[in-house]
Amino acid sequence: LKRTSIGFRLAAWYSLVLAAGLAVFSVAAWFGMRASLFHAYDDELRDRVKGVQKFMDMQISALSVSEIRDEFREHSVLGPGGDLFQVCNEQGEWLYRSVPLENGNVPIEKPSQLESPRFETLSVAGRPLRFYSQRIVVDGQPYTVQVASPLHEALEAMNAFALMLVFAVPVLLAIAMAGGYWLSKRALDPVGQIASAAQRISIENLAERLPVANTGDQLQRLSQTLNQMFSRLESSVRGIKQFTADASHELRAPIALIRTTAEVAVQNRKREAGEYLAALDDVLAESERTSQVVESLMLLARADAEKEPIERAPVDLCNTVRVAAEQGEKLARSRHVQFSAHVPPGPLRICADAEAIRRAVLVLIDNAVKYSNPGGHVSASVGVDGTDAVVSVADTGMGISPEDLPHIFDRFWRADKARSRSHGGAGLGLSIARWIADVHRGSIEVESTVGQGSVFRLRIPLLNQTIPEP
Ligand SMILES: Nc1ncnc2c1ncn2[C@@H]1O[C@H](COP(=O)(O)OP(=O)(O)OP(=O)(O)O)[C@@H](O)[C@H]1O
Ligand SMILES: [Mg+2]
């Protein structure tokens, strides 16, 4: 029942509202019918009083009281409602009194007591009657005329109508409830299908998609939204798998190299001390590179998990770049590349983690030096562009081809896998630099011409001096 509980709740609410509506309708219909029936009766009674008055107007002067009584008796049986009426004068003398009213001893008011015409329902000899009393003046004399109509037919009709409502309304309600439940179940069925289809999709078969019915309704949107979510999940899972595969590959190669170097050195026991030293040197260098790769990997993993602490504080970018340039100078010297730094006295204040910024600048200088030929030139400079501080690192190296440009920030991506490997690069430097730029709400731009060199620009928003950042 859990799965269909929305359908059930919908149907229940719908039935409740419908039941209330039908109840209100039934009561209103019954009262409406009663009002219109009584209205018809009352109109007829009023007409009959008019008839009596007309008759008396014509006859009163010519006839005696007993003659009038006879006339009344003769005429009244012909009119509608039979002879159910009584007439009396101010002295309480009866001009006419029909037998049933006399037997029932129905009281009448004298003309002077009856202030205004009056309708009432009374029971005479167990039969319900509708009465109408009115004061009339004939030939200067006031009389009270009271006419009556049997009500039993109207009451029977009303009872029949009430009975019909009492039986028909629950039947109608039951049909509507069943219909409502069926409809809501039908409307929600696709939700169940979507749910079971979604259940089948797991990390193993993330490429599968939910069927999308082309109905243009919310359910189509639900399937589409879920499919989009699966696409995003799929691409991030693919990214994670790729990252793990690349990372193990990156680590396997240097470890294999260390191992073979050590094995070769150990196998041949009649080696010179110098050969052992050379082997150890190789092992050391490769281990250093490996631990650098491991450190980069851990940094990126922590960045992905948003656990890498970035503590931003107002710092002078010029100082930070000066420190990075000193380290870059050493790198350049070891590779016989000329290096120059153009850093203004500053300060250029940015809100940043100085250590992270230094690291990003060093990644750019390291690349510029690494991908330059000996004798090439690398320059680092700091400037301002609009509201940003810009660190530019330019080289006269090999450059990057336009096809490669979109990929250089991807993890483990290298233009020339074999050659970069010999330089010790794992293809992680620019990913880390891009992440650092991002967390500082900055960016990295590249301009490059193959064979002529590249310019990398790191942009970081300048700290607004008037509104200090929190
Ligand atoms: N200044 C540059 N000149 C030419 N190619 C570059 C330059 N900077 C980056 N590249 C290309 O972009 C690739 C990615 O650079 P990245 O810094 O991410 O990795 P890496 O330098 O190969 O390795 P790592 O920085 O992890 O030691 C490089 O392998 C290189 O092909
Ligand atoms: Mg690099």
PDB file of N, CA and C and ligand atoms in Angstrom, residues 366-367 370 429, ligand 2:
ATOM      1  N   ASP A 366      57.906  27.025 -13.794  1.00  0.00           N
ATOM      2  CA  ASP A 366      58.482  25.687 -13.999  1.00  0.00           C
ATOM      3  C   ASP A 366      58.197  25.204 -15.413  1.00  0.00           C
ATOM      4  N   ASN A 367      56.928  25.361 -15.860  1.00  0.00           N
ATOM      5  CA  ASN A 367      56.579  24.945 -17.225  1.00  0.00           C
ATOM      6  C   ASN A 367      57.364  25.756 -18.253  1.00  0.00           C
ATOM      7  N   LYS A 370      60.771  24.489 -18.313  1.00  0.00           N
ATOM      8  CA  LYS A 370      60.844  23.098 -18.760  1.00  0.00           C
ATOM      9  C   LYS A 370      60.617  22.980 -20.267  1.00  0.00           C
ATOM     10  N   GLY A 429      50.580  19.888 -12.983  1.00  0.00           N
ATOM     11  CA  GLY A 429      50.915  21.264 -12.572  1.00  0.00           C
ATOM     12  C   GLY A 429      49.807  22.264 -12.877  1.00  0.00           C
TER      13      GLY A 429
HETATM   14 MG    MG B   2      54.111  21.608 -15.212  1.00  0.00          MG
END
